[in-house]
């Protein structure tokens, strides 16, 4: 079973900048997940674990890029029309089967093997027919409309690199290179819990003072989007013995334990005690908003993450910290997601030394540039703000005041969610 080394999340307890937290995770976490071989049809979203080298060139031989006529460039009159007899036919999968000499025009179709001899293809739109001959307008360049062998992939070339999460086009490229299977990380098995006596399963008759559990659905969806195999283990009551037992049991056959709620310092928060009694726990006070407390630790040697309970904080913290952590466990390359420059349509004050994410919706300004509008209600519990938003405006640590019209960095949700 996959495990980390002992107490890999230890740290001094200070307020931590996000960069520092991510650097620490990178230094402390190893790829612990075993590899498996999967069919290409199963490979989407998985983390590739070995470089893929193509055994073949693509295309293997020169072929035509258009429907038209394959000719010898040297036969064409550069100043006037050229009339050539049509002496053969080559379609995709049906080669001419002989070489074509000077003075011949071969009717050819997209993807058909270029016959030996001709070096240029005239698009049919640029030709006219005259009985059994084709009449070619002047002006084409040598080698036009011909795809050269190996112009997409050269045999022996590394076409995909270990550590990348496979996208649809990556899977397609592996197929083009002739592979049928890829070596990837097996799925991460994640045990997911919510905690809190106020939580109820959606669909139940509401009890007074209760709310429906939403975090397990948001976080579960985020995990599945990363290709994790999620065990949905329900809602844990605010009782130390129940939490202890549930986490201890789940640690046996999962690679990661994830909870939300119950990790602040309130006396109702039992997650801390439950983890500490069976391993290690460190409350990382991240200098981020929304978010802030995240608990990282181990139950035995199985990594544990306690997300904040507030729905916005739990999703944002997941994206900022847990997502890179999971990619790392899977052996994935962890690159910062792309941010895009947009114009802020709001003023904002913030504390220095804290990274802040403002939920924002994009619209197109009259000058054609994107404008970010802030969601009016900012609380860490306002889940509808995430639904309204297209992503997060990311305000750096050193900024204290943002004025409307400033250029800011925008992180679209599409960069970090499935
Ligand atoms: P806690 O961190 O447990 O003190 O929770 C902070 C806030 O988040 C409280 O208002 C909780 O009711 C709320 N909360 C905790 N867990 C969830 C959940 N799974 N779904 C929705 N809200 C939650
Ligand atoms: Mg709670």
Short mmCIF file of N, CA and C in Angstrom, two decimals, residues 20 255 316 382:
data_model
loop_
_atom_site.label_atom_id
_atom_site.label_comp_id
_atom_site.label_asym_id
_atom_site.label_seq_id
_atom_site.Cartn_x
_atom_site.Cartn_y
_atom_site.Cartn_z
N UNK A 20 5.23 29.17 0.04
CA UNK A 20 6.01 28.40 1.01
C UNK A 20 5.35 27.04 1.25
N UNK A 255 -5.42 5.89 0.09
CA UNK A 255 -4.14 6.58 -0.08
C UNK A 255 -4.19 7.98 0.50
N UNK A 316 -11.81 26.47 -2.33
CA UNK A 316 -10.63 27.26 -2.71
C UNK A 316 -9.35 26.62 -2.14
N UNK A 382 -20.70 31.56 1.37
CA UNK A 382 -21.65 31.86 0.28
C UNK A 382 -21.31 31.03 -0.96
#
